[in-house]
Amino acid sequence: MCRLRDNEFLNDNLVDFYLKYLQREKWSGGAAPQIHVFGSFFFTHLVEGKKRATGKRKRTRGAEKALDAAFHSVRRWTQGVDIFSKDFLLVPVCQDEHWSMALICHPREIIRNYRYKLAVHAARKEARRGAREEKLE
């Protein structure tokens, strides 16, 4: 309990404990929204995986490689959990000795929006290809 005193820093165990308490005792039940709480080191591992992919000299090897490496550094953290079926995702973030919380609302909508954008992009690309072929004829 000394971590709760004035001028003391919160540590990851206390943050994880409180979030698990909230999830089990306050956010459970039939009418409660579906919430997934990530561990306190999830964000740190995600960022570190991305940093390793971009190299020590900060030269970019491509955004796709960096995102892929970030995903691989945390992929086991979501095994057995369909995060896209949840209403909310909570990600504790500790940077520069300060805690904050990232809240992702309705993650399934992110995927739906992404798929829509991909379809629009493909349709535009096909329309441009068709316009070029007409000009060549």
PDB file of C-alpha atoms in Angstrom:
ATOM      1  CA  MET A   1       0.000   0.000   0.000  1.00  0.00           C
ATOM      2  CA  CYS A   2       2.997   2.314   0.251  1.00  0.00           C
ATOM      3  CA  ARG A   3       2.698   2.890  -3.511  1.00  0.00           C
ATOM      4  CA  LEU A   4      -0.573   4.750  -2.896  1.00  0.00           C
ATOM      5  CA  ARG A   5       1.027   7.362  -0.650  1.00  0.00           C
ATOM      6  CA  ASP A   6       1.805  10.899  -1.807  1.00  0.00           C
ATOM      7  CA  ASN A   7       5.004  11.322  -3.840  1.00  0.00           C
ATOM      8  CA  GLU A   8       5.190   7.600  -4.660  1.00  0.00           C
ATOM      9  CA  PHE A   9       5.106   6.158  -8.166  1.00  0.00           C
ATOM     10  CA  LEU A  10       2.494   3.643  -9.244  1.00  0.00           C
ATOM     11  CA  ASN A  11       4.007   0.427 -10.473  1.00  0.00           C
ATOM     12  CA  ASP A  12       2.769  -1.980 -13.115  1.00  0.00           C
ATOM     13  CA  ASN A  13       1.553  -4.573 -10.582  1.00  0.00           C
ATOM     14  CA  LEU A  14      -0.763  -2.079  -8.933  1.00  0.00           C
ATOM     15  CA  VAL A  15      -2.137  -0.886 -12.286  1.00  0.00           C
ATOM     16  CA  ASP A  16      -2.715  -4.474 -13.462  1.00  0.00           C
ATOM     17  CA  PHE A  17      -4.352  -5.439 -10.174  1.00  0.00           C
ATOM     18  CA  TYR A  18      -6.783  -2.528 -10.221  1.00  0.00           C
ATOM     19  CA  LEU A  19      -7.757  -3.059 -13.859  1.00  0.00           C
ATOM     20  CA  LYS A  20      -8.373  -6.775 -13.212  1.00  0.00           C
ATOM     21  CA  TYR A  21     -10.445  -5.844 -10.168  1.00  0.00           C
ATOM     22  CA  LEU A  22     -12.553  -3.460 -12.236  1.00  0.00           C
ATOM     23  CA  GLN A  23     -13.021  -6.015 -14.982  1.00  0.00           C
ATOM     24  CA  ARG A  24     -14.061  -8.826 -12.627  1.00  0.00           C
ATOM     25  CA  GLU A  25     -16.048  -6.899 -10.028  1.00  0.00           C
ATOM     26  CA  LYS A  26     -17.428  -3.797 -11.718  1.00  0.00           C
ATOM     27  CA  TRP A  27     -17.592  -4.509 -15.450  1.00  0.00           C
ATOM     28  CA  SER A  28     -18.960  -8.041 -15.423  1.00  0.00           C
ATOM     29  CA  GLY A  29     -22.529  -9.167 -15.866  1.00  0.00           C
ATOM     30  CA  GLY A  30     -25.109  -9.519 -18.610  1.00  0.00           C
ATOM     31  CA  ALA A  31     -25.650  -5.832 -19.415  1.00  0.00           C
ATOM     32  CA  ALA A  32     -21.999  -4.826 -19.078  1.00  0.00           C
ATOM     33  CA  PRO A  33     -20.098  -3.928 -22.222  1.00  0.00           C
ATOM     34  CA  GLN A  34     -17.542  -6.420 -23.473  1.00  0.00           C
ATOM     35  CA  ILE A  35     -14.150  -5.080 -22.368  1.00  0.00           C
ATOM     36  CA  HIS A  36     -10.657  -6.470 -22.884  1.00  0.00           C
ATOM     37  CA  VAL A  37      -7.920  -5.092 -20.665  1.00  0.00           C
ATOM     38  CA  PHE A  38      -4.354  -5.466 -21.872  1.00  0.00           C
ATOM     39  CA  GLY A  39      -1.521  -5.908 -19.400  1.00  0.00           C
ATOM     40  CA  SER A  40       0.592  -2.963 -18.371  1.00  0.00           C
ATOM     41  CA  PHE A  41       3.536  -4.074 -20.538  1.00  0.00           C
ATOM     42  CA  PHE A  42       1.530  -4.524 -23.752  1.00  0.00           C
ATOM     43  CA  PHE A  43       2.125  -1.008 -25.062  1.00  0.00           C
ATOM     44  CA  THR A  44       5.809  -1.103 -24.130  1.00  0.00           C
ATOM     45  CA  HIS A  45       6.307  -4.374 -26.017  1.00  0.00           C
ATOM     46  CA  LEU A  46       4.356  -3.051 -28.999  1.00  0.00           C
ATOM     47  CA  VAL A  47       6.528   0.066 -29.222  1.00  0.00           C
ATOM     48  CA  GLU A  48       9.766  -1.850 -28.658  1.00  0.00           C
ATOM     49  CA  GLY A  49       8.896  -4.289 -31.462  1.00  0.00           C
ATOM     50  CA  LYS A  50       8.378  -1.372 -33.822  1.00  0.00           C
ATOM     51  CA  LYS A  51      11.659   0.269 -32.747  1.00  0.00           C
ATOM     52  CA  ARG A  52      13.610  -2.943 -33.383  1.00  0.00           C
ATOM     53  CA  ALA A  53      12.184  -3.103 -36.906  1.00  0.00           C
ATOM     54  CA  THR A  54      13.222   0.435 -37.811  1.00  0.00           C
ATOM     55  CA  GLY A  55      16.813  -0.124 -36.701  1.00  0.00           C
ATOM     56  CA  LYS A  56      19.091   1.558 -34.211  1.00  0.00           C
ATOM     57  CA  ARG A  57      19.960   4.428 -36.537  1.00  0.00           C
ATOM     58  CA  LYS A  58      16.275   5.216 -37.008  1.00  0.00           C
ATOM     59  CA  ARG A  59      16.391   4.505 -40.705  1.00  0.00           C
ATOM     60  CA  THR A  60      13.026   3.392 -41.886  1.00  0.00           C
ATOM     61  CA  ARG A  61      12.696  -0.037 -43.418  1.00  0.00           C
ATOM     62  CA  GLY A  62       9.104   0.603 -44.311  1.00  0.00           C
ATOM     63  CA  ALA A  63       6.022   1.179 -42.264  1.00  0.00           C
ATOM     64  CA  GLU A  64       4.629  -2.239 -43.118  1.00  0.00           C
ATOM     65  CA  LYS A  65       7.705  -4.039 -41.731  1.00  0.00           C
ATOM     66  CA  ALA A  66       7.621  -1.940 -38.583  1.00  0.00           C
ATOM     67  CA  LEU A  67       3.943  -2.697 -37.976  1.00  0.00           C
ATOM     68  CA  ASP A  68       4.502  -6.388 -38.677  1.00  0.00           C
ATOM     69  CA  ALA A  69       7.368  -6.500 -36.170  1.00  0.00           C
ATOM     70  CA  ALA A  70       5.276  -4.643 -33.594  1.00  0.00           C
ATOM     71  CA  PHE A  71       2.453  -7.154 -34.066  1.00  0.00           C
ATOM     72  CA  HIS A  72       4.809 -10.126 -33.721  1.00  0.00           C
ATOM     73  CA  SER A  73       6.180  -8.740 -30.463  1.00  0.00           C
ATOM     74  CA  VAL A  74       2.689  -8.879 -28.884  1.00  0.00           C
ATOM     75  CA  ARG A  75       0.781 -11.472 -30.935  1.00  0.00           C
ATOM     76  CA  ARG A  76       0.586 -13.953 -28.053  1.00  0.00           C
ATOM     77  CA  TRP A  77      -1.039 -11.328 -25.836  1.00  0.00           C
ATOM     78  CA  THR A  78      -4.339 -11.765 -27.678  1.00  0.00           C
ATOM     79  CA  GLN A  79      -4.356 -15.531 -28.256  1.00  0.00           C
ATOM     80  CA  GLY A  80      -7.737 -16.915 -27.368  1.00  0.00           C
ATOM     81  CA  VAL A  81      -9.337 -13.457 -27.353  1.00  0.00           C
ATOM     82  CA  ASP A  82     -11.286 -12.055 -30.269  1.00  0.00           C
ATOM     83  CA  ILE A  83     -10.527  -8.400 -29.647  1.00  0.00           C
ATOM     84  CA  PHE A  84     -12.754  -7.365 -32.548  1.00  0.00           C
ATOM     85  CA  SER A  85     -15.810  -8.783 -30.798  1.00  0.00           C
ATOM     86  CA  LYS A  86     -15.243  -6.511 -27.800  1.00  0.00           C
ATOM     87  CA  ASP A  87     -16.885  -3.139 -27.270  1.00  0.00           C
ATOM     88  CA  PHE A  88     -13.812  -1.560 -25.702  1.00  0.00           C
ATOM     89  CA  LEU A  89     -10.093  -2.245 -25.446  1.00  0.00           C
ATOM     90  CA  LEU A  90      -8.140  -0.700 -22.584  1.00  0.00           C
ATOM     91  CA  VAL A  91      -4.401  -0.267 -22.993  1.00  0.00           C
ATOM     92  CA  PRO A  92      -2.446   1.047 -20.002  1.00  0.00           C
ATOM     93  CA  VAL A  93       0.465   3.210 -21.150  1.00  0.00           C
ATOM     94  CA  CYS A  94       3.483   4.189 -19.081  1.00  0.00           C
ATOM     95  CA  GLN A  95       5.840   6.692 -20.667  1.00  0.00           C
ATOM     96  CA  ASP A  96       8.353   8.877 -18.877  1.00  0.00           C
ATOM     97  CA  GLU A  97       7.109   7.622 -15.488  1.00  0.00           C
ATOM     98  CA  HIS A  98       3.536   8.799 -16.186  1.00  0.00           C
ATOM     99  CA  TRP A  99       0.542   6.505 -16.583  1.00  0.00           C
ATOM    100  CA  SER A 100      -2.295   7.040 -19.016  1.00  0.00           C
ATOM    101  CA  MET A 101      -4.940   4.832 -20.572  1.00  0.00           C
ATOM    102  CA  ALA A 102      -5.686   4.319 -24.245  1.00  0.00           C
ATOM    103  CA  LEU A 103      -9.320   3.458 -24.866  1.00  0.00           C
ATOM    104  CA  ILE A 104     -10.212   1.879 -28.198  1.00  0.00           C
ATOM    105  CA  CYS A 105     -13.952   2.003 -28.797  1.00  0.00           C
ATOM    106  CA  HIS A 106     -15.655  -0.561 -31.037  1.00  0.00           C
ATOM    107  CA  PRO A 107     -12.556  -2.100 -32.647  1.00  0.00           C
ATOM    108  CA  ARG A 108     -14.722  -4.019 -35.152  1.00  0.00           C
ATOM    109  CA  GLU A 109     -15.595  -0.663 -36.726  1.00  0.00           C
ATOM    110  CA  ILE A 110     -11.895  -0.036 -37.346  1.00  0.00           C
ATOM    111  CA  ILE A 111     -11.718  -3.223 -39.413  1.00  0.00           C
ATOM    112  CA  ARG A 112     -14.973  -2.446 -41.212  1.00  0.00           C
ATOM    113  CA  ASN A 113     -13.715   1.050 -42.061  1.00  0.00           C
ATOM    114  CA  TYR A 114     -10.335  -0.340 -43.181  1.00  0.00           C
ATOM    115  CA  ARG A 115     -11.996  -2.906 -45.477  1.00  0.00           C
ATOM    116  CA  TYR A 116     -14.204  -0.183 -46.937  1.00  0.00           C
ATOM    117  CA  LYS A 117     -11.173   2.004 -47.647  1.00  0.00           C
ATOM    118  CA  LEU A 118      -9.401  -0.924 -49.301  1.00  0.00           C
ATOM    119  CA  ALA A 119     -12.420  -1.557 -51.518  1.00  0.00           C
ATOM    120  CA  VAL A 120     -12.657   2.119 -52.488  1.00  0.00           C
ATOM    121  CA  HIS A 121      -8.934   2.206 -53.257  1.00  0.00           C
ATOM    122  CA  ALA A 122      -9.205  -0.918 -55.429  1.00  0.00           C
ATOM    123  CA  ALA A 123     -12.210   0.525 -57.296  1.00  0.00           C
ATOM    124  CA  ARG A 124     -10.389   3.794 -57.973  1.00  0.00           C
ATOM    125  CA  LYS A 125      -7.314   1.935 -59.155  1.00  0.00           C
ATOM    126  CA  GLU A 126      -9.430  -0.150 -61.515  1.00  0.00           C
ATOM    127  CA  ALA A 127     -11.193   2.977 -62.821  1.00  0.00           C
ATOM    128  CA  ARG A 128      -7.830   4.638 -63.536  1.00  0.00           C
ATOM    129  CA  ARG A 129      -6.625   1.509 -65.315  1.00  0.00           C
ATOM    130  CA  GLY A 130      -9.792   1.475 -67.438  1.00  0.00           C
ATOM    131  CA  ALA A 131      -9.377   5.173 -68.291  1.00  0.00           C
ATOM    132  CA  ARG A 132      -5.777   4.587 -69.393  1.00  0.00           C
ATOM    133  CA  GLU A 133      -6.794   1.684 -71.599  1.00  0.00           C
ATOM    134  CA  GLU A 134      -9.494   3.813 -73.253  1.00  0.00           C
ATOM    135  CA  LYS A 135      -6.939   6.533 -74.020  1.00  0.00           C
ATOM    136  CA  LEU A 136      -4.612   3.981 -75.610  1.00  0.00           C
ATOM    137  CA  GLU A 137      -7.347   2.737 -77.938  1.00  0.00           C
TER     138      GLU A 137
END
